[in-house]
Amino acid sequence: MAASGAEAAAANSIKPTKLQFLYQNCSSNVYQGRWVPDSTNYPLYDSSACPFIRREFDCLKYGRLDHQYLHYRWQPSDPGCTLPRFNGVEFLRRMKGKKIMFVGDSLSMNQYESLLCMLHAAAPNSNITRLAQPFPTVMFQDYGVSIMLFTSHYLVDIQQDKIGRRVLNLGSVSSGNLWKQMDVLIFNTWLWWYRKGPKQGYVMYAFGSSPNSNKNRKRCTNYHVDYAISDGITFEMGRSYLRT
């Protein structure tokens, strides 16, 4: 799609700037709070009009009758703190020339598609290029912003040992060099660590060359995070919730 004259002019006039902290009036942790109704400013996009959302997640297109779940915003516990409404054009301006990558499982895919939908709704006439290989990538050409999705259920590698067993190697992050080429990384890993039986993707843990089938999972996860930081990649560990 060709960019409008106003959008193209705005993109060309933007110089890269350092991201500023947007919550100056918030004295408490912005992650502590609750969802409150807001039918005036939300939702941020119409899923039925977004070309990036997968069909199975397009509730509106397939006739969901209850729309109230779309009209909520996050309100921090501090009553004097109101988070600014997401501004897609401002986001693209501030992130000009940057590469953003979501790394993780299907939750990362949901977040990736939601961000794309919000940006598309804010800049519908932006010149967009889509690539499927080597991983899903959407480039907003007028701003030089690339948004990518890298599927990695555990973040660390699953390898086969000499007798064909699938081993989750907490000391191996073969994709790390690729990740370090990004400007922004959003990691997520959770659900797959709790799967057991046929749905579990491995039969043993290992760190280096020492397989162990009985290690504590939480301890292993923390060990992996420490290792990754020492190798130049920092994981921002957090928790996300989806409204369904």
PDB file of C-alpha atoms in Angstrom:
ATOM      1  CA  MET A   1       0.000   0.000   0.000  1.00  0.00           C
ATOM      2  CA  ALA A   2       1.256   3.472  -0.812  1.00  0.00           C
ATOM      3  CA  ALA A   3       1.692   5.909   2.063  1.00  0.00           C
ATOM      4  CA  SER A   4      -0.345   9.087   2.124  1.00  0.00           C
ATOM      5  CA  GLY A   5       1.513  12.354   1.560  1.00  0.00           C
ATOM      6  CA  ALA A   6       1.120  13.364   5.203  1.00  0.00           C
ATOM      7  CA  GLU A   7       2.419  10.033   6.509  1.00  0.00           C
ATOM      8  CA  ALA A   8       5.384   9.975   4.140  1.00  0.00           C
ATOM      9  CA  ALA A   9       6.327  13.549   4.991  1.00  0.00           C
ATOM     10  CA  ALA A  10       6.092  12.816   8.706  1.00  0.00           C
ATOM     11  CA  ALA A  11       8.247   9.707   8.355  1.00  0.00           C
ATOM     12  CA  ASN A  12      10.928  11.548   6.401  1.00  0.00           C
ATOM     13  CA  SER A  13      11.085  14.391   8.896  1.00  0.00           C
ATOM     14  CA  ILE A  14      11.640  12.183  11.938  1.00  0.00           C
ATOM     15  CA  LYS A  15      15.069  11.882  13.457  1.00  0.00           C
ATOM     16  CA  PRO A  16      15.827   8.952  15.776  1.00  0.00           C
ATOM     17  CA  THR A  17      15.213   9.927  19.383  1.00  0.00           C
ATOM     18  CA  LYS A  18      15.798   8.162  22.674  1.00  0.00           C
ATOM     19  CA  LEU A  19      12.677   6.590  24.112  1.00  0.00           C
ATOM     20  CA  GLN A  20      11.365   8.653  27.002  1.00  0.00           C
ATOM     21  CA  PHE A  21       9.728   7.344  30.146  1.00  0.00           C
ATOM     22  CA  LEU A  22       6.005   7.962  29.733  1.00  0.00           C
ATOM     23  CA  TYR A  23       4.811   7.492  33.281  1.00  0.00           C
ATOM     24  CA  GLN A  24       6.174  10.540  35.106  1.00  0.00           C
ATOM     25  CA  ASN A  25       2.957  10.974  37.136  1.00  0.00           C
ATOM     26  CA  CYS A  26       2.899   7.384  38.357  1.00  0.00           C
ATOM     27  CA  SER A  27       4.392   6.894  41.809  1.00  0.00           C
ATOM     28  CA  SER A  28       3.633   3.168  42.079  1.00  0.00           C
ATOM     29  CA  ASN A  29       4.309   0.083  39.999  1.00  0.00           C
ATOM     30  CA  VAL A  30       2.267   0.467  36.793  1.00  0.00           C
ATOM     31  CA  TYR A  31       1.902  -3.334  36.616  1.00  0.00           C
ATOM     32  CA  GLN A  32      -0.213  -3.347  39.776  1.00  0.00           C
ATOM     33  CA  GLY A  33      -3.809  -2.407  39.032  1.00  0.00           C
ATOM     34  CA  ARG A  34      -6.970  -3.653  37.389  1.00  0.00           C
ATOM     35  CA  TRP A  35      -8.918  -3.616  34.133  1.00  0.00           C
ATOM     36  CA  VAL A  36     -11.603  -0.911  34.013  1.00  0.00           C
ATOM     37  CA  PRO A  37     -14.331  -0.308  31.399  1.00  0.00           C
ATOM     38  CA  ASP A  38     -13.581   2.360  28.788  1.00  0.00           C
ATOM     39  CA  SER A  39     -15.947   2.417  25.825  1.00  0.00           C
ATOM     40  CA  THR A  40     -14.733   5.814  24.621  1.00  0.00           C
ATOM     41  CA  ASN A  41     -11.079   5.077  23.820  1.00  0.00           C
ATOM     42  CA  TYR A  42     -11.061   1.338  23.203  1.00  0.00           C
ATOM     43  CA  PRO A  43     -10.657  -0.984  21.366  1.00  0.00           C
ATOM     44  CA  LEU A  44      -7.483   0.085  19.592  1.00  0.00           C
ATOM     45  CA  TYR A  45      -8.343  -1.811  16.397  1.00  0.00           C
ATOM     46  CA  ASP A  46     -11.073  -3.758  14.660  1.00  0.00           C
ATOM     47  CA  SER A  47      -9.905  -7.360  14.283  1.00  0.00           C
ATOM     48  CA  SER A  48     -12.152  -7.910  11.263  1.00  0.00           C
ATOM     49  CA  ALA A  49     -10.295  -5.125   9.426  1.00  0.00           C
ATOM     50  CA  CYS A  50      -6.765  -6.250  10.372  1.00  0.00           C
ATOM     51  CA  PRO A  51      -4.888  -8.177   7.653  1.00  0.00           C
ATOM     52  CA  PHE A  52      -2.431  -9.709  10.137  1.00  0.00           C
ATOM     53  CA  ILE A  53      -4.664 -11.554  12.580  1.00  0.00           C
ATOM     54  CA  ARG A  54      -5.193 -15.278  12.102  1.00  0.00           C
ATOM     55  CA  ARG A  55      -8.705 -16.448  11.294  1.00  0.00           C
ATOM     56  CA  GLU A  56      -9.059 -18.505  14.454  1.00  0.00           C
ATOM     57  CA  PHE A  57      -8.495 -15.370  16.556  1.00  0.00           C
ATOM     58  CA  ASP A  58     -10.848 -13.113  14.598  1.00  0.00           C
ATOM     59  CA  CYS A  59     -13.823 -13.253  16.964  1.00  0.00           C
ATOM     60  CA  LEU A  60     -15.679 -10.349  15.363  1.00  0.00           C
ATOM     61  CA  LYS A  61     -15.452 -11.696  11.828  1.00  0.00           C
ATOM     62  CA  TYR A  62     -16.973 -14.998  12.880  1.00  0.00           C
ATOM     63  CA  GLY A  63     -19.860 -13.527  14.802  1.00  0.00           C
ATOM     64  CA  ARG A  64     -19.015 -13.205  18.489  1.00  0.00           C
ATOM     65  CA  LEU A  65     -21.987 -11.318  19.931  1.00  0.00           C
ATOM     66  CA  ASP A  66     -20.411 -10.099  23.180  1.00  0.00           C
ATOM     67  CA  HIS A  67     -18.221  -7.048  22.449  1.00  0.00           C
ATOM     68  CA  GLN A  68     -17.839  -5.707  25.967  1.00  0.00           C
ATOM     69  CA  TYR A  69     -14.520  -7.521  26.444  1.00  0.00           C
ATOM     70  CA  LEU A  70     -12.988  -5.121  23.888  1.00  0.00           C
ATOM     71  CA  HIS A  71     -13.724  -1.995  25.919  1.00  0.00           C
ATOM     72  CA  TYR A  72     -11.270  -2.179  28.781  1.00  0.00           C
ATOM     73  CA  ARG A  73      -8.091  -0.329  29.698  1.00  0.00           C
ATOM     74  CA  TRP A  74      -5.465  -0.965  32.338  1.00  0.00           C
ATOM     75  CA  GLN A  75      -5.645   1.306  35.380  1.00  0.00           C
ATOM     76  CA  PRO A  76      -2.655   1.227  37.786  1.00  0.00           C
ATOM     77  CA  SER A  77      -3.414   1.150  41.502  1.00  0.00           C
ATOM     78  CA  ASP A  78      -2.143   4.710  41.900  1.00  0.00           C
ATOM     79  CA  PRO A  79      -5.322   6.823  41.360  1.00  0.00           C
ATOM     80  CA  GLY A  80      -3.243   9.712  40.005  1.00  0.00           C
ATOM     81  CA  CYS A  81      -1.658   7.555  37.324  1.00  0.00           C
ATOM     82  CA  THR A  82      -3.397   7.224  33.958  1.00  0.00           C
ATOM     83  CA  LEU A  83      -1.431   5.491  31.235  1.00  0.00           C
ATOM     84  CA  PRO A  84      -1.472   7.243  27.865  1.00  0.00           C
ATOM     85  CA  ARG A  85      -3.538   5.620  25.135  1.00  0.00           C
ATOM     86  CA  PHE A  86      -1.354   3.758  22.676  1.00  0.00           C
ATOM     87  CA  ASN A  87      -0.384   5.989  19.745  1.00  0.00           C
ATOM     88  CA  GLY A  88       0.678   3.837  16.814  1.00  0.00           C
ATOM     89  CA  VAL A  89       2.124   6.635  14.683  1.00  0.00           C
ATOM     90  CA  GLU A  90       4.133   7.968  17.615  1.00  0.00           C
ATOM     91  CA  PHE A  91       5.392   4.443  18.274  1.00  0.00           C
ATOM     92  CA  LEU A  92       6.574   4.110  14.676  1.00  0.00           C
ATOM     93  CA  ARG A  93       8.228   7.521  14.815  1.00  0.00           C
ATOM     94  CA  ARG A  94      10.099   6.737  18.012  1.00  0.00           C
ATOM     95  CA  MET A  95      11.134   3.291  16.760  1.00  0.00           C
ATOM     96  CA  LYS A  96      12.289   4.504  13.352  1.00  0.00           C
ATOM     97  CA  GLY A  97      15.020   2.290  11.931  1.00  0.00           C
ATOM     98  CA  LYS A  98      14.611  -0.352  14.664  1.00  0.00           C
ATOM     99  CA  LYS A  99      14.165  -4.110  14.515  1.00  0.00           C
ATOM    100  CA  ILE A 100      11.683  -5.585  16.995  1.00  0.00           C
ATOM    101  CA  MET A 101      11.414  -9.316  17.563  1.00  0.00           C
ATOM    102  CA  PHE A 102       8.928 -11.385  19.581  1.00  0.00           C
ATOM    103  CA  VAL A 103      10.496 -14.669  20.732  1.00  0.00           C
ATOM    104  CA  GLY A 104       8.457 -17.446  22.288  1.00  0.00           C
ATOM    105  CA  ASP A 105       5.353 -19.584  21.848  1.00  0.00           C
ATOM    106  CA  SER A 106       1.772 -18.895  20.754  1.00  0.00           C
ATOM    107  CA  LEU A 107       1.412 -16.097  23.310  1.00  0.00           C
ATOM    108  CA  SER A 108       4.250 -14.299  21.529  1.00  0.00           C
ATOM    109  CA  MET A 109       2.380 -14.840  18.280  1.00  0.00           C
ATOM    110  CA  ASN A 110      -0.743 -13.238  19.792  1.00  0.00           C
ATOM    111  CA  GLN A 111       1.279 -10.249  20.985  1.00  0.00           C
ATOM    112  CA  TYR A 112       3.018  -9.934  17.608  1.00  0.00           C
ATOM    113  CA  GLU A 113      -0.281  -9.903  15.713  1.00  0.00           C
ATOM    114  CA  SER A 114      -1.909  -7.501  18.179  1.00  0.00           C
ATOM    115  CA  LEU A 115       0.912  -4.986  17.832  1.00  0.00           C
ATOM    116  CA  LEU A 116       0.710  -5.221  14.041  1.00  0.00           C
ATOM    117  CA  CYS A 117      -3.047  -4.653  14.160  1.00  0.00           C
ATOM    118  CA  MET A 118      -2.629  -1.595  16.383  1.00  0.00           C
ATOM    119  CA  LEU A 119       0.013  -0.126  14.089  1.00  0.00           C
ATOM    120  CA  HIS A 120      -2.018  -0.868  10.955  1.00  0.00           C
ATOM    121  CA  ALA A 121      -5.066   0.835  12.482  1.00  0.00           C
ATOM    122  CA  ALA A 122      -2.968   3.898  13.322  1.00  0.00           C
ATOM    123  CA  ALA A 123      -1.197   4.091   9.936  1.00  0.00           C
ATOM    124  CA  PRO A 124      -3.460   2.238   7.454  1.00  0.00           C
ATOM    125  CA  ASN A 125      -1.823   3.765   4.369  1.00  0.00           C
ATOM    126  CA  SER A 126       1.746   3.019   5.375  1.00  0.00           C
ATOM    127  CA  ASN A 127       3.908   1.206   2.825  1.00  0.00           C
ATOM    128  CA  ILE A 128       4.104  -2.338   4.226  1.00  0.00           C
ATOM    129  CA  THR A 129       6.212  -5.314   3.140  1.00  0.00           C
ATOM    130  CA  ARG A 130       5.573  -8.833   4.449  1.00  0.00           C
ATOM    131  CA  LEU A 131       8.046 -11.721   4.476  1.00  0.00           C
ATOM    132  CA  ALA A 132       7.312 -15.309   5.501  1.00  0.00           C
ATOM    133  CA  GLN A 133      10.875 -16.625   5.544  1.00  0.00           C
ATOM    134  CA  PRO A 134      13.120 -17.206   7.402  1.00  0.00           C
ATOM    135  CA  PHE A 135      10.531 -16.077   9.980  1.00  0.00           C
ATOM    136  CA  PRO A 136       7.406 -13.883   9.796  1.00  0.00           C
ATOM    137  CA  THR A 137       8.417 -10.254   9.295  1.00  0.00           C
ATOM    138  CA  VAL A 138       6.405  -7.105   8.649  1.00  0.00           C
ATOM    139  CA  MET A 139       8.250  -3.944   7.621  1.00  0.00           C
ATOM    140  CA  PHE A 140       6.712  -0.484   7.842  1.00  0.00           C
ATOM    141  CA  GLN A 141       8.852   0.963   5.072  1.00  0.00           C
ATOM    142  CA  ASP A 142       8.015   4.645   5.633  1.00  0.00           C
ATOM    143  CA  TYR A 143       9.465   4.401   9.133  1.00  0.00           C
ATOM    144  CA  GLY A 144      12.102   1.726   8.639  1.00  0.00           C
ATOM    145  CA  VAL A 145      10.539  -0.383  11.405  1.00  0.00           C
ATOM    146  CA  SER A 146      10.671  -4.190  11.173  1.00  0.00           C
ATOM    147  CA  ILE A 147       8.580  -6.403  13.445  1.00  0.00           C
ATOM    148  CA  MET A 148       9.381 -10.117  13.567  1.00  0.00           C
ATOM    149  CA  LEU A 149       8.178 -13.333  15.175  1.00  0.00           C
ATOM    150  CA  PHE A 150      10.632 -16.078  16.128  1.00  0.00           C
ATOM    151  CA  THR A 151       8.988 -19.260  17.424  1.00  0.00           C
ATOM    152  CA  SER A 152      10.932 -20.844  20.284  1.00  0.00           C
ATOM    153  CA  HIS A 153       8.853 -22.704  22.854  1.00  0.00           C
ATOM    154  CA  TYR A 154      11.580 -23.011  25.494  1.00  0.00           C
ATOM    155  CA  LEU A 155      14.027 -20.291  24.325  1.00  0.00           C
ATOM    156  CA  VAL A 156      16.824 -22.822  24.865  1.00  0.00           C
ATOM    157  CA  ASP A 157      17.605 -25.699  22.477  1.00  0.00           C
ATOM    158  CA  ILE A 158      16.223 -29.221  22.260  1.00  0.00           C
ATOM    159  CA  GLN A 159      18.911 -31.598  21.020  1.00  0.00           C
ATOM    160  CA  GLN A 160      19.154 -35.320  20.395  1.00  0.00           C
ATOM    161  CA  ASP A 161      21.647 -37.411  22.315  1.00  0.00           C
ATOM    162  CA  LYS A 162      23.505 -40.433  20.964  1.00  0.00           C
ATOM    163  CA  ILE A 163      20.570 -42.788  21.450  1.00  0.00           C
ATOM    164  CA  GLY A 164      17.973 -40.420  19.992  1.00  0.00           C
ATOM    165  CA  ARG A 165      16.465 -38.962  23.175  1.00  0.00           C
ATOM    166  CA  ARG A 166      15.270 -35.363  23.025  1.00  0.00           C
ATOM    167  CA  VAL A 167      17.245 -33.357  25.587  1.00  0.00           C
ATOM    168  CA  LEU A 168      16.384 -29.819  26.683  1.00  0.00           C
ATOM    169  CA  ASN A 169      19.834 -28.240  26.903  1.00  0.00           C
ATOM    170  CA  LEU A 170      19.687 -25.251  29.244  1.00  0.00           C
ATOM    171  CA  GLY A 171      23.210 -24.261  28.288  1.00  0.00           C
ATOM    172  CA  SER A 172      22.529 -23.963  24.554  1.00  0.00           C
ATOM    173  CA  VAL A 173      20.941 -20.938  22.885  1.00  0.00           C
ATOM    174  CA  SER A 174      21.803 -21.456  19.226  1.00  0.00           C
ATOM    175  CA  SER A 175      19.607 -18.549  18.124  1.00  0.00           C
ATOM    176  CA  GLY A 176      21.323 -16.088  20.458  1.00  0.00           C
ATOM    177  CA  ASN A 177      23.527 -14.527  17.784  1.00  0.00           C
ATOM    178  CA  LEU A 178      20.452 -13.761  15.682  1.00  0.00           C
ATOM    179  CA  TRP A 179      18.592 -12.287  18.651  1.00  0.00           C
ATOM    180  CA  LYS A 180      21.480  -9.983  19.473  1.00  0.00           C
ATOM    181  CA  GLN A 181      21.060  -8.342  16.063  1.00  0.00           C
ATOM    182  CA  MET A 182      17.692  -6.967  17.170  1.00  0.00           C
ATOM    183  CA  ASP A 183      17.089  -3.596  18.794  1.00  0.00           C
ATOM    184  CA  VAL A 184      14.147  -4.778  20.917  1.00  0.00           C
ATOM    185  CA  LEU A 185      13.459  -8.337  22.112  1.00  0.00           C
ATOM    186  CA  ILE A 186      10.233  -9.487  23.787  1.00  0.00           C
ATOM    187  CA  PHE A 187      10.593 -12.958  25.296  1.00  0.00           C
ATOM    188  CA  ASN A 188       7.903 -15.320  26.472  1.00  0.00           C
ATOM    189  CA  THR A 189       8.075 -18.895  27.693  1.00  0.00           C
ATOM    190  CA  TRP A 190       5.727 -20.597  30.103  1.00  0.00           C
ATOM    191  CA  LEU A 191       3.096 -23.131  29.066  1.00  0.00           C
ATOM    192  CA  TRP A 192       5.436 -25.623  27.417  1.00  0.00           C
ATOM    193  CA  TRP A 193       7.494 -26.025  30.605  1.00  0.00           C
ATOM    194  CA  TYR A 194       4.462 -27.533  32.356  1.00  0.00           C
ATOM    195  CA  ARG A 195       3.498 -30.044  29.695  1.00  0.00           C
ATOM    196  CA  LYS A 196       3.941 -33.715  30.511  1.00  0.00           C
ATOM    197  CA  GLY A 197       3.576 -37.024  28.746  1.00  0.00           C
ATOM    198  CA  PRO A 198       3.154 -37.060  24.938  1.00  0.00           C
ATOM    199  CA  LYS A 199       2.844 -33.244  24.832  1.00  0.00           C
ATOM    200  CA  GLN A 200       6.219 -32.702  26.477  1.00  0.00           C
ATOM    201  CA  GLY A 201       8.813 -31.855  23.857  1.00  0.00           C
ATOM    202  CA  TYR A 202      11.771 -33.523  25.601  1.00  0.00           C
ATOM    203  CA  VAL A 203      12.565 -36.409  27.949  1.00  0.00           C
ATOM    204  CA  MET A 204      15.576 -35.024  29.832  1.00  0.00           C
ATOM    205  CA  TYR A 205      17.177 -31.793  30.986  1.00  0.00           C
ATOM    206  CA  ALA A 206      20.835 -30.996  30.532  1.00  0.00           C
ATOM    207  CA  PHE A 207      23.248 -28.191  31.124  1.00  0.00           C
ATOM    208  CA  GLY A 208      26.253 -28.816  28.928  1.00  0.00           C
ATOM    209  CA  SER A 209      26.940 -32.572  28.802  1.00  0.00           C
ATOM    210  CA  SER A 210      25.168 -33.632  32.004  1.00  0.00           C
ATOM    211  CA  PRO A 211      21.625 -34.928  31.292  1.00  0.00           C
ATOM    212  CA  ASN A 212      19.252 -35.137  34.244  1.00  0.00           C
ATOM    213  CA  SER A 213      15.605 -36.130  34.115  1.00  0.00           C
ATOM    214  CA  ASN A 214      14.749 -35.031  37.660  1.00  0.00           C
ATOM    215  CA  LYS A 215      15.943 -31.420  37.926  1.00  0.00           C
ATOM    216  CA  ASN A 216      13.647 -28.820  39.390  1.00  0.00           C
ATOM    217  CA  ARG A 217      12.128 -26.913  36.460  1.00  0.00           C
ATOM    218  CA  LYS A 218      12.085 -23.504  38.116  1.00  0.00           C
ATOM    219  CA  ARG A 219      15.715 -23.821  39.125  1.00  0.00           C
ATOM    220  CA  CYS A 220      16.630 -24.820  35.576  1.00  0.00           C
ATOM    221  CA  THR A 221      14.814 -21.800  34.153  1.00  0.00           C
ATOM    222  CA  ASN A 222      16.663 -19.423  36.451  1.00  0.00           C
ATOM    223  CA  TYR A 223      19.970 -21.081  35.594  1.00  0.00           C
ATOM    224  CA  HIS A 224      19.267 -20.571  31.912  1.00  0.00           C
ATOM    225  CA  VAL A 225      18.446 -16.884  32.409  1.00  0.00           C
ATOM    226  CA  ASP A 226      21.745 -16.315  34.231  1.00  0.00           C
ATOM    227  CA  TYR A 227      23.591 -18.062  31.416  1.00  0.00           C
ATOM    228  CA  ALA A 228      21.866 -16.007  28.738  1.00  0.00           C
ATOM    229  CA  ILE A 229      22.672 -12.723  30.474  1.00  0.00           C
ATOM    230  CA  SER A 230      26.334 -13.680  30.690  1.00  0.00           C
ATOM    231  CA  ASP A 231      26.283 -14.278  26.940  1.00  0.00           C
ATOM    232  CA  GLY A 232      25.020 -10.771  26.226  1.00  0.00           C
ATOM    233  CA  ILE A 233      21.260 -11.378  26.119  1.00  0.00           C
ATOM    234  CA  THR A 234      19.065 -10.123  28.924  1.00  0.00           C
ATOM    235  CA  PHE A 235      15.646 -11.654  29.492  1.00  0.00           C
ATOM    236  CA  GLU A 236      12.888  -9.405  30.799  1.00  0.00           C
ATOM    237  CA  MET A 237      10.911 -11.918  32.836  1.00  0.00           C
ATOM    238  CA  GLY A 238       7.257 -10.979  33.258  1.00  0.00           C
ATOM    239  CA  ARG A 239       3.717 -12.235  33.164  1.00  0.00           C
ATOM    240  CA  SER A 240       1.000 -11.493  30.620  1.00  0.00           C
ATOM    241  CA  TYR A 241      -2.735 -12.039  30.778  1.00  0.00           C
ATOM    242  CA  LEU A 242      -5.170 -12.338  27.891  1.00  0.00           C
ATOM    243  CA  ARG A 243      -8.780 -11.231  28.090  1.00  0.00           C
ATOM    244  CA  THR A 244     -10.872 -13.946  26.434  1.00  0.00           C
TER     245      THR A 244
END
